[in-house]
């Protein structure tokens, strides 16, 4: 029988236990073990059986138990301490208040299509969502005033199970918002707060707004499953990354346009400061820039700006982070679809459709005129943009060079901030306790000092903790295996072997990631016989714990999973290689600490950053990885191993063979011998040395708090600064817009007419000074509108200037007809082929880079 209506009855807590409701109402519990202890003490069995979900726990615990707790002085004291700690966490001054409050933004809106915060709020599919969750948590820890904006999906992402044959099966459990750790945003009169978006040919789309408290950070989640919406509108937030282009476009309009409207409603109702900076985590939320332009061009109060002025205001305060180095991973829509949705009287009255279409046009070599590209719009609507590792920044500058064709890759205005992970979420409590026992302070701003404590912990203590963590993983994995085999149709009697699957004393290698083809899930089984020998080695065996989901529409990925599952079904090796279905936060948390080695073998350079290896490192796992993403940057020769790559080899099969062989060699000759080289006390001292070095060298770097500080200092605060200059009365923005228009119009007349140099003889030597005089025609522009630059560097074999440096020449004399002479000099400071040229680029203090306008004049 199906219910005609469902709802969840919220428990009423006795007055003495009301603090339990406060603790459950803030997701900080999810990274605060002491608060989890309180919930566990409520009812240890229920805590486990509800999947460690405070809201479910409090809904399930009986009246009698609650009355008992209300009279239990020890429990009440524990509760009081936890509640007071939360209060102090929420209200005290933290890093941002101490260091950045003057210059930093009053608030930042952080938009993402997914947020992975805790297993009990499954609103993520993988790395992008986990990163967004870690970003919010680290912002909270640092006191950075972020407000998160996302969608509430009724089904979240799918759960993965296996068929008998090892084929991925997907299910989409329905989430009941009443049972989630979120609350509905209401107007003062108690009505639910709603936002609306006009859609073509139908009524307005309505969405309600849920709020999740992520420590100090509110996260707004929009939900279209509301009364008043026709059924097909209710389905807009049905599931993450489901449906066709039109479905996705609607979701992205809701996220970007609806997200800004939700932020406005939230500020209006709660008095929260309006964001000064808007950050879009990947291109999906890019429409937020258009909504902000609409706000400024049709403002009901305040000045109404023209499109170009509004664009400057919006751009200055927008940050765009790109996450994919794979062109196929970029979000694109048919242009006709965008036209249909944004034409007259669409959701953005006053914003001309031609301007919108232009923003997303691939008007560069190799571009497709029929598509609307969200990343391209992202770059045009955001003055500041970044990739997520040094290498990915480099790859992105190459990939999007077409938007700034006049400039070399190195000057493309896309910077890098390497991702990080939220240690309190991902590091096993036992690891923190080891450091705490040596007096290290987990809450200190000085991460170097904290991780340096690794030197003080004895090898024996580290090693027994690692064994304990390995043991926990083994127990968890066996439970998961048994459950999975029951689902696959095995009888219990057939499953005795699972009791001895995996061994807490064996070198454990973890490998968990989406089954995207570039991640090469099956590289390790390239030579099954050799793999078998490694697994079954009589003295130095290894065991593999593998997990990962394939996209529901990706049969290729499912085939890879099936290949791995079939291999791990082999009775000869099934105790040493296991595939655990349904990789998610709940599985990941015991997985990383339980592994000795974290394996990562993507096809370089397709892993933009990768974060799982960072989580392993913080738990004393050693990375065994291709030099891609973050590992390319921070591998130092002794904090793990680099799998050599055959970058130049075009034949993919051959490349995979070479790289797989290198991987087997490393495991056989380096990794396993070191792990099993024990001293008299049974401690592998050389391994522990490497582990200590990993904690010290990587610990401070891979943190999400380091990442969020970088975002604040390199992007958020400068963006807020620019925005303030432009916005005080919008005169700055109007001036900038007018200046750009004037410079673009005048640019065809700009030329480098003639360059003279002196000071360098026929046989130049290091230390000589090259002086240059450049005669420049500026037409109607003035010397203040431009920089005249002496660009110098090394000449490579193709006769191109590389490793260039720039000297700005100063105006020395002006002549009739808009002609000027610019002078300057450069010291020749190294030997070899040297070359230079002179160029003119636009100059304005409000630009972030010479390349921003994409125009240049060369001789
Ligand atoms: C960390 C994490 C990821 C992302 O890992 P990558 O190394 O970026 O692939 C994905 N899923 C879960 C559950 C994670 O914890």
PDB file of N, CA, C and O in Angstrom, residues 178-243:
ATOM      1  N   UNK A 178      12.175  16.344   5.634  1.00  0.00           N
ATOM      2  CA  UNK A 178      11.898  16.424   7.067  1.00  0.00           C
ATOM      3  C   UNK A 178      12.848  15.552   7.879  1.00  0.00           C
ATOM      4  O   UNK A 178      13.004  15.756   9.075  1.00  0.00           O
ATOM      5  N   UNK A 179      13.443  14.547   7.226  1.00  0.00           N
ATOM      6  CA  UNK A 179      14.347  13.676   7.948  1.00  0.00           C
ATOM      7  C   UNK A 179      15.808  14.078   7.774  1.00  0.00           C
ATOM      8  O   UNK A 179      16.701  13.357   8.208  1.00  0.00           O
ATOM      9  N   UNK A 180      16.043  15.206   7.103  1.00  0.00           N
ATOM     10  CA  UNK A 180      17.426  15.641   6.855  1.00  0.00           C
ATOM     11  C   UNK A 180      17.805  16.765   7.830  1.00  0.00           C
ATOM     12  O   UNK A 180      16.935  17.456   8.361  1.00  0.00           O
ATOM     13  N   UNK A 181      19.092  16.964   8.041  1.00  0.00           N
ATOM     14  CA  UNK A 181      19.544  17.994   8.981  1.00  0.00           C
ATOM     15  C   UNK A 181      19.485  19.390   8.353  1.00  0.00           C
ATOM     16  O   UNK A 181      20.493  20.072   8.230  1.00  0.00           O
ATOM     17  N   UNK A 182      18.279  19.793   7.923  1.00  0.00           N
ATOM     18  CA  UNK A 182      18.095  21.088   7.266  1.00  0.00           C
ATOM     19  C   UNK A 182      16.786  21.673   7.760  1.00  0.00           C
ATOM     20  O   UNK A 182      15.930  20.951   8.264  1.00  0.00           O
ATOM     21  N   UNK A 183      16.624  22.998   7.618  1.00  0.00           N
ATOM     22  CA  UNK A 183      15.335  23.576   7.994  1.00  0.00           C
ATOM     23  C   UNK A 183      14.873  24.553   6.932  1.00  0.00           C
ATOM     24  O   UNK A 183      15.688  25.128   6.199  1.00  0.00           O
ATOM     25  N   UNK A 184      13.574  24.701   6.848  1.00  0.00           N
ATOM     26  CA  UNK A 184      12.978  25.533   5.807  1.00  0.00           C
ATOM     27  C   UNK A 184      13.138  27.009   6.181  1.00  0.00           C
ATOM     28  O   UNK A 184      12.922  27.384   7.331  1.00  0.00           O
ATOM     29  N   UNK A 185      13.532  27.805   5.204  1.00  0.00           N
ATOM     30  CA  UNK A 185      13.608  29.251   5.443  1.00  0.00           C
ATOM     31  C   UNK A 185      12.188  29.826   5.379  1.00  0.00           C
ATOM     32  O   UNK A 185      11.464  29.593   4.418  1.00  0.00           O
ATOM     33  N   UNK A 186      11.832  30.563   6.432  1.00  0.00           N
ATOM     34  CA  UNK A 186      10.472  31.119   6.489  1.00  0.00           C
ATOM     35  C   UNK A 186      10.508  32.631   6.607  1.00  0.00           C
ATOM     36  O   UNK A 186      11.418  33.198   7.189  1.00  0.00           O
ATOM     37  N   UNK A 187       9.474  33.248   6.042  1.00  0.00           N
ATOM     38  CA  UNK A 187       9.290  34.688   6.213  1.00  0.00           C
ATOM     39  C   UNK A 187       8.933  34.963   7.665  1.00  0.00           C
ATOM     40  O   UNK A 187       8.556  34.052   8.400  1.00  0.00           O
ATOM     41  N   UNK A 188       8.983  36.235   8.055  1.00  0.00           N
ATOM     42  CA  UNK A 188       8.678  36.569   9.448  1.00  0.00           C
ATOM     43  C   UNK A 188       7.288  36.095   9.866  1.00  0.00           C
ATOM     44  O   UNK A 188       7.066  35.716  11.000  1.00  0.00           O
ATOM     45  N   UNK A 189       6.342  36.110   8.937  1.00  0.00           N
ATOM     46  CA  UNK A 189       4.972  35.706   9.293  1.00  0.00           C
ATOM     47  C   UNK A 189       4.796  34.181   9.290  1.00  0.00           C
ATOM     48  O   UNK A 189       3.691  33.678   9.441  1.00  0.00           O
ATOM     49  N   UNK A 190       5.867  33.452   9.095  1.00  0.00           N
ATOM     50  CA  UNK A 190       5.772  31.996   9.152  1.00  0.00           C
ATOM     51  C   UNK A 190       5.607  31.324   7.803  1.00  0.00           C
ATOM     52  O   UNK A 190       5.784  30.109   7.689  1.00  0.00           O
ATOM     53  N   UNK A 191       5.268  32.085   6.770  1.00  0.00           N
ATOM     54  CA  UNK A 191       5.158  31.476   5.437  1.00  0.00           C
ATOM     55  C   UNK A 191       6.523  31.011   4.957  1.00  0.00           C
ATOM     56  O   UNK A 191       7.535  31.627   5.266  1.00  0.00           O
ATOM     57  N   UNK A 192       6.537  29.944   4.154  1.00  0.00           N
ATOM     58  CA  UNK A 192       7.800  29.518   3.559  1.00  0.00           C
ATOM     59  C   UNK A 192       8.296  30.606   2.600  1.00  0.00           C
ATOM     60  O   UNK A 192       7.491  31.198   1.862  1.00  0.00           O
ATOM     61  N   UNK A 193       9.590  30.854   2.614  1.00  0.00           N
ATOM     62  CA  UNK A 193      10.154  31.816   1.665  1.00  0.00           C
ATOM     63  C   UNK A 193      10.240  31.140   0.298  1.00  0.00           C
ATOM     64  O   UNK A 193      10.641  29.989   0.200  1.00  0.00           O
ATOM     65  N   UNK A 194       9.834  31.844  -0.741  1.00  0.00           N
ATOM     66  CA  UNK A 194       9.851  31.274  -2.094  1.00  0.00           C
ATOM     67  C   UNK A 194      10.598  32.205  -3.028  1.00  0.00           C
ATOM     68  O   UNK A 194      10.550  33.423  -2.875  1.00  0.00           O
ATOM     69  N   UNK A 195      11.272  31.623  -4.018  1.00  0.00           N
ATOM     70  CA  UNK A 195      11.779  32.434  -5.112  1.00  0.00           C
ATOM     71  C   UNK A 195      11.115  31.934  -6.385  1.00  0.00           C
ATOM     72  O   UNK A 195      10.626  30.799  -6.442  1.00  0.00           O
ATOM     73  N   UNK A 196      11.066  32.794  -7.394  1.00  0.00           N
ATOM     74  CA  UNK A 196      10.430  32.391  -8.655  1.00  0.00           C
ATOM     75  C   UNK A 196      11.358  32.709  -9.827  1.00  0.00           C
ATOM     76  O   UNK A 196      12.181  33.629  -9.742  1.00  0.00           O
ATOM     77  N   UNK A 197      11.203  31.935 -10.878  1.00  0.00           N
ATOM     78  CA  UNK A 197      11.947  32.180 -12.119  1.00  0.00           C
ATOM     79  C   UNK A 197      10.976  31.993 -13.273  1.00  0.00           C
ATOM     80  O   UNK A 197      10.281  30.971 -13.349  1.00  0.00           O
ATOM     81  N   UNK A 198      10.916  32.965 -14.180  1.00  0.00           N
ATOM     82  CA  UNK A 198      10.022  32.851 -15.334  1.00  0.00           C
ATOM     83  C   UNK A 198      10.597  31.837 -16.325  1.00  0.00           C
ATOM     84  O   UNK A 198      11.779  31.887 -16.651  1.00  0.00           O
ATOM     85  N   UNK A 199       9.743  30.909 -16.768  1.00  0.00           N
ATOM     86  CA  UNK A 199      10.161  29.949 -17.800  1.00  0.00           C
ATOM     87  C   UNK A 199       9.264  30.130 -19.016  1.00  0.00           C
ATOM     88  O   UNK A 199       8.114  30.540 -18.878  1.00  0.00           O
ATOM     89  N   UNK A 200       9.776  29.816 -20.215  1.00  0.00           N
ATOM     90  CA  UNK A 200       8.990  30.075 -21.420  1.00  0.00           C
ATOM     91  C   UNK A 200       7.725  29.213 -21.469  1.00  0.00           C
ATOM     92  O   UNK A 200       7.766  28.029 -21.140  1.00  0.00           O
ATOM     93  N   UNK A 201       6.624  29.858 -21.855  1.00  0.00           N
ATOM     94  CA  UNK A 201       5.397  29.133 -22.140  1.00  0.00           C
ATOM     95  C   UNK A 201       4.761  28.468 -20.940  1.00  0.00           C
ATOM     96  O   UNK A 201       3.937  27.564 -21.086  1.00  0.00           O
ATOM     97  N   UNK A 202       5.119  28.861 -19.736  1.00  0.00           N
ATOM     98  CA  UNK A 202       4.491  28.207 -18.593  1.00  0.00           C
ATOM     99  C   UNK A 202       4.412  29.161 -17.429  1.00  0.00           C
ATOM    100  O   UNK A 202       4.813  30.318 -17.545  1.00  0.00           O
ATOM    101  N   UNK A 203       3.889  28.661 -16.328  1.00  0.00           N
ATOM    102  CA  UNK A 203       3.890  29.507 -15.139  1.00  0.00           C
ATOM    103  C   UNK A 203       5.332  29.671 -14.630  1.00  0.00           C
ATOM    104  O   UNK A 203       6.237  28.992 -15.105  1.00  0.00           O
ATOM    105  N   UNK A 204       5.508  30.565 -13.675  1.00  0.00           N
ATOM    106  CA  UNK A 204       6.834  30.732 -13.077  1.00  0.00           C
ATOM    107  C   UNK A 204       7.208  29.472 -12.300  1.00  0.00           C
ATOM    108  O   UNK A 204       6.364  28.822 -11.694  1.00  0.00           O
ATOM    109  N   UNK A 205       8.492  29.164 -12.333  1.00  0.00           N
ATOM    110  CA  UNK A 205       9.024  28.059 -11.531  1.00  0.00           C
ATOM    111  C   UNK A 205       9.194  28.568 -10.095  1.00  0.00           C
ATOM    112  O   UNK A 205       9.758  29.628  -9.859  1.00  0.00           O
ATOM    113  N   UNK A 206       8.664  27.799  -9.134  1.00  0.00           N
ATOM    114  CA  UNK A 206       8.792  28.175  -7.717  1.00  0.00           C
ATOM    115  C   UNK A 206       9.841  27.298  -7.063  1.00  0.00           C
ATOM    116  O   UNK A 206       9.993  26.127  -7.410  1.00  0.00           O
ATOM    117  N   UNK A 207      10.532  27.842  -6.089  1.00  0.00           N
ATOM    118  CA  UNK A 207      11.436  27.014  -5.289  1.00  0.00           C
ATOM    119  C   UNK A 207      11.416  27.496  -3.848  1.00  0.00           C
ATOM    120  O   UNK A 207      11.352  28.690  -3.580  1.00  0.00           O
ATOM    121  N   UNK A 208      11.424  26.527  -2.940  1.00  0.00           N
ATOM    122  CA  UNK A 208      11.590  26.871  -1.530  1.00  0.00           C
ATOM    123  C   UNK A 208      13.068  26.741  -1.181  1.00  0.00           C
ATOM    124  O   UNK A 208      13.858  26.196  -1.949  1.00  0.00           O
ATOM    125  N   UNK A 209      13.420  27.233  -0.023  1.00  0.00           N
ATOM    126  CA  UNK A 209      14.835  27.322   0.347  1.00  0.00           C
ATOM    127  C   UNK A 209      15.044  26.607   1.680  1.00  0.00           C
ATOM    128  O   UNK A 209      14.412  26.961   2.687  1.00  0.00           O
ATOM    129  N   UNK A 210      15.889  25.612   1.669  1.00  0.00           N
ATOM    130  CA  UNK A 210      16.287  24.968   2.923  1.00  0.00           C
ATOM    131  C   UNK A 210      17.642  25.516   3.359  1.00  0.00           C
ATOM    132  O   UNK A 210      18.453  25.920   2.523  1.00  0.00           O
ATOM    133  N   UNK A 211      17.853  25.519   4.668  1.00  0.00           N
ATOM    134  CA  UNK A 211      19.134  25.985   5.198  1.00  0.00           C
ATOM    135  C   UNK A 211      19.775  24.852   5.990  1.00  0.00           C
ATOM    136  O   UNK A 211      19.134  24.269   6.867  1.00  0.00           O
ATOM    137  N   UNK A 212      21.021  24.526   5.644  1.00  0.00           N
ATOM    138  CA  UNK A 212      21.812  23.604   6.463  1.00  0.00           C
ATOM    139  C   UNK A 212      22.865  24.451   7.174  1.00  0.00           C
ATOM    140  O   UNK A 212      23.447  25.338   6.565  1.00  0.00           O
ATOM    141  N   UNK A 213      23.092  24.196   8.449  1.00  0.00           N
ATOM    142  CA  UNK A 213      24.124  24.943   9.170  1.00  0.00           C
ATOM    143  C   UNK A 213      25.414  24.130   9.165  1.00  0.00           C
ATOM    144  O   UNK A 213      25.492  23.081   9.798  1.00  0.00           O
ATOM    145  N   UNK A 214      26.405  24.628   8.432  1.00  0.00           N
ATOM    146  CA  UNK A 214      27.689  23.933   8.347  1.00  0.00           C
ATOM    147  C   UNK A 214      28.644  24.701   9.265  1.00  0.00           C
ATOM    148  O   UNK A 214      29.393  25.568   8.816  1.00  0.00           O
ATOM    149  N   UNK A 215      28.581  24.412  10.551  1.00  0.00           N
ATOM    150  CA  UNK A 215      29.326  25.220  11.513  1.00  0.00           C
ATOM    151  C   UNK A 215      28.823  26.648  11.441  1.00  0.00           C
ATOM    152  O   UNK A 215      27.635  26.908  11.595  1.00  0.00           O
ATOM    153  N   UNK A 216      29.706  27.579  11.125  1.00  0.00           N
ATOM    154  CA  UNK A 216      29.322  28.993  11.051  1.00  0.00           C
ATOM    155  C   UNK A 216      28.763  29.355   9.691  1.00  0.00           C
ATOM    156  O   UNK A 216      28.356  30.510   9.478  1.00  0.00           O
ATOM    157  N   UNK A 217      28.794  28.429   8.763  1.00  0.00           N
ATOM    158  CA  UNK A 217      28.428  28.737   7.378  1.00  0.00           C
ATOM    159  C   UNK A 217      27.021  28.244   7.062  1.00  0.00           C
ATOM    160  O   UNK A 217      26.745  27.053   7.175  1.00  0.00           O
ATOM    161  N   UNK A 218      26.119  29.149   6.657  1.00  0.00           N
ATOM    162  CA  UNK A 218      24.813  28.672   6.197  1.00  0.00           C
ATOM    163  C   UNK A 218      24.927  28.154   4.766  1.00  0.00           C
ATOM    164  O   UNK A 218      25.648  28.731   3.949  1.00  0.00           O
ATOM    165  N   UNK A 219      24.229  27.077   4.485  1.00  0.00           N
ATOM    166  CA  UNK A 219      24.177  26.538   3.126  1.00  0.00           C
ATOM    167  C   UNK A 219      22.723  26.554   2.690  1.00  0.00           C
ATOM    168  O   UNK A 219      21.867  25.913   3.314  1.00  0.00           O
ATOM    169  N   UNK A 220      22.418  27.323   1.622  1.00  0.00           N
ATOM    170  CA  UNK A 220      21.043  27.437   1.123  1.00  0.00           C
ATOM    171  C   UNK A 220      20.850  26.405   0.015  1.00  0.00           C
ATOM    172  O   UNK A 220      21.639  26.339  -0.928  1.00  0.00           O
ATOM    173  N   UNK A 221      19.795  25.607   0.131  1.00  0.00           N
ATOM    174  CA  UNK A 221      19.531  24.562  -0.862  1.00  0.00           C
ATOM    175  C   UNK A 221      18.148  24.786  -1.447  1.00  0.00           C
ATOM    176  O   UNK A 221      17.151  24.812  -0.708  1.00  0.00           O
ATOM    177  N   UNK A 222      18.086  24.975  -2.767  1.00  0.00           N
ATOM    178  CA  UNK A 222      16.798  25.260  -3.402  1.00  0.00           C
ATOM    179  C   UNK A 222      16.117  23.970  -3.819  1.00  0.00           C
ATOM    180  O   UNK A 222      16.747  23.052  -4.331  1.00  0.00           O
ATOM    181  N   UNK A 223      14.786  23.976  -3.652  1.00  0.00           N
ATOM    182  CA  UNK A 223      14.009  22.764  -3.896  1.00  0.00           C
ATOM    183  C   UNK A 223      12.734  23.146  -4.638  1.00  0.00           C
ATOM    184  O   UNK A 223      11.968  23.990  -4.168  1.00  0.00           O
ATOM    185  N   UNK A 224      12.498  22.534  -5.797  1.00  0.00           N
ATOM    186  CA  UNK A 224      11.297  22.871  -6.573  1.00  0.00           C
ATOM    187  C   UNK A 224      10.140  21.926  -6.288  1.00  0.00           C
ATOM    188  O   UNK A 224       9.084  22.047  -6.914  1.00  0.00           O
ATOM    189  N   UNK A 225      10.334  21.002  -5.362  1.00  0.00           N
ATOM    190  CA  UNK A 225       9.252  20.053  -5.056  1.00  0.00           C
ATOM    191  C   UNK A 225       8.253  20.717  -4.108  1.00  0.00           C
ATOM    192  O   UNK A 225       8.183  20.381  -2.937  1.00  0.00           O
ATOM    193  N   UNK A 226       7.530  21.691  -4.649  1.00  0.00           N
ATOM    194  CA  UNK A 226       6.607  22.456  -3.803  1.00  0.00           C
ATOM    195  C   UNK A 226       5.224  22.536  -4.424  1.00  0.00           C
ATOM    196  O   UNK A 226       5.073  22.503  -5.649  1.00  0.00           O
ATOM    197  N   UNK A 227       4.242  22.662  -3.560  1.00  0.00           N
ATOM    198  CA  UNK A 227       2.871  22.903  -4.006  1.00  0.00           C
ATOM    199  C   UNK A 227       2.864  24.166  -4.843  1.00  0.00           C
ATOM    200  O   UNK A 227       3.518  25.142  -4.481  1.00  0.00           O
ATOM    201  N   UNK A 228       2.094  24.155  -5.918  1.00  0.00           N
ATOM    202  CA  UNK A 228       2.046  25.331  -6.772  1.00  0.00           C
ATOM    203  C   UNK A 228       2.847  25.125  -8.050  1.00  0.00           C
ATOM    204  O   UNK A 228       2.594  25.758  -9.059  1.00  0.00           O
ATOM    205  N   UNK A 229       3.809  24.211  -8.026  1.00  0.00           N
ATOM    206  CA  UNK A 229       4.546  23.863  -9.240  1.00  0.00           C
ATOM    207  C   UNK A 229       3.847  22.704  -9.937  1.00  0.00           C
ATOM    208  O   UNK A 229       3.461  21.738  -9.280  1.00  0.00           O
ATOM    209  N   UNK A 230       3.700  22.776 -11.276  1.00  0.00           N
ATOM    210  CA  UNK A 230       3.231  21.576 -11.980  1.00  0.00           C
ATOM    211  C   UNK A 230       4.263  20.451 -11.812  1.00  0.00           C
ATOM    212  O   UNK A 230       5.426  20.720 -11.491  1.00  0.00           O
ATOM    213  N   UNK A 231       3.831  19.211 -12.042  1.00  0.00           N
ATOM    214  CA  UNK A 231       4.702  18.062 -11.784  1.00  0.00           C
ATOM    215  C   UNK A 231       6.070  18.165 -12.456  1.00  0.00           C
ATOM    216  O   UNK A 231       7.084  17.847 -11.860  1.00  0.00           O
ATOM    217  N   UNK A 232       6.069  18.600 -13.732  1.00  0.00           N
ATOM    218  CA  UNK A 232       7.362  18.607 -14.417  1.00  0.00           C
ATOM    219  C   UNK A 232       8.286  19.696 -13.857  1.00  0.00           C
ATOM    220  O   UNK A 232       9.488  19.622 -14.035  1.00  0.00           O
ATOM    221  N   UNK A 233       7.733  20.673 -13.188  1.00  0.00           N
ATOM    222  CA  UNK A 233       8.586  21.649 -12.493  1.00  0.00           C
ATOM    223  C   UNK A 233       9.094  21.067 -11.171  1.00  0.00           C
ATOM    224  O   UNK A 233      10.206  21.321 -10.752  1.00  0.00           O
ATOM    225  N   UNK A 234       8.236  20.298 -10.522  1.00  0.00           N
ATOM    226  CA  UNK A 234       8.671  19.679  -9.263  1.00  0.00           C
ATOM    227  C   UNK A 234       9.898  18.813  -9.488  1.00  0.00           C
ATOM    228  O   UNK A 234      10.712  18.626  -8.598  1.00  0.00           O
ATOM    229  N   UNK A 235       9.977  18.273 -10.692  1.00  0.00           N
ATOM    230  CA  UNK A 235      11.085  17.363 -11.002  1.00  0.00           C
ATOM    231  C   UNK A 235      12.394  18.064 -11.351  1.00  0.00           C
ATOM    232  O   UNK A 235      13.400  17.405 -11.605  1.00  0.00           O
ATOM    233  N   UNK A 236      12.398  19.390 -11.385  1.00  0.00           N
ATOM    234  CA  UNK A 236      13.643  20.077 -11.752  1.00  0.00           C
ATOM    235  C   UNK A 236      14.774  19.669 -10.801  1.00  0.00           C
ATOM    236  O   UNK A 236      15.906  19.430 -11.210  1.00  0.00           O
ATOM    237  N   UNK A 237      14.456  19.538  -9.519  1.00  0.00           N
ATOM    238  CA  UNK A 237      15.499  19.127  -8.560  1.00  0.00           C
ATOM    239  C   UNK A 237      15.369  17.641  -8.225  1.00  0.00           C
ATOM    240  O   UNK A 237      15.590  17.236  -7.092  1.00  0.00           O
ATOM    241  N   UNK A 238      15.008  16.824  -9.206  1.00  0.00           N
ATOM    242  CA  UNK A 238      14.817  15.395  -8.895  1.00  0.00           C
ATOM    243  C   UNK A 238      16.122  14.680  -8.582  1.00  0.00           C
ATOM    244  O   UNK A 238      16.235  13.968  -7.607  1.00  0.00           O
ATOM    245  N   UNK A 239      17.118  14.879  -9.430  1.00  0.00           N
ATOM    246  CA  UNK A 239      18.371  14.191  -9.142  1.00  0.00           C
ATOM    247  C   UNK A 239      19.571  14.929  -9.715  1.00  0.00           C
ATOM    248  O   UNK A 239      19.451  15.750 -10.611  1.00  0.00           O
ATOM    249  N   UNK A 240      20.725  14.586  -9.145  1.00  0.00           N
ATOM    250  CA  UNK A 240      21.984  15.212  -9.517  1.00  0.00           C
ATOM    251  C   UNK A 240      22.423  14.691 -10.885  1.00  0.00           C
ATOM    252  O   UNK A 240      22.482  13.483 -11.103  1.00  0.00           O
ATOM    253  N   UNK A 241      22.743  15.596 -11.789  1.00  0.00           N
ATOM    254  CA  UNK A 241      23.248  15.242 -13.120  1.00  0.00           C
ATOM    255  C   UNK A 241      22.367  14.204 -13.823  1.00  0.00           C
ATOM    256  O   UNK A 241      22.862  13.243 -14.401  1.00  0.00           O
ATOM    257  N   UNK A 242      21.049  14.374 -13.717  1.00  0.00           N
ATOM    258  CA  UNK A 242      20.176  13.454 -14.448  1.00  0.00           C
ATOM    259  C   UNK A 242      19.535  14.206 -15.597  1.00  0.00           C
ATOM    260  O   UNK A 242      19.539  15.433 -15.625  1.00  0.00           O
ATOM    261  N   UNK A 243      18.968  13.478 -16.562  1.00  0.00           N
ATOM    262  CA  UNK A 243      18.133  14.115 -17.570  1.00  0.00           C
ATOM    263  C   UNK A 243      18.889  14.688 -18.746  1.00  0.00           C
ATOM    264  O   UNK A 243      20.107  14.608 -18.847  1.00  0.00           O
TER     265      UNK A 243
END
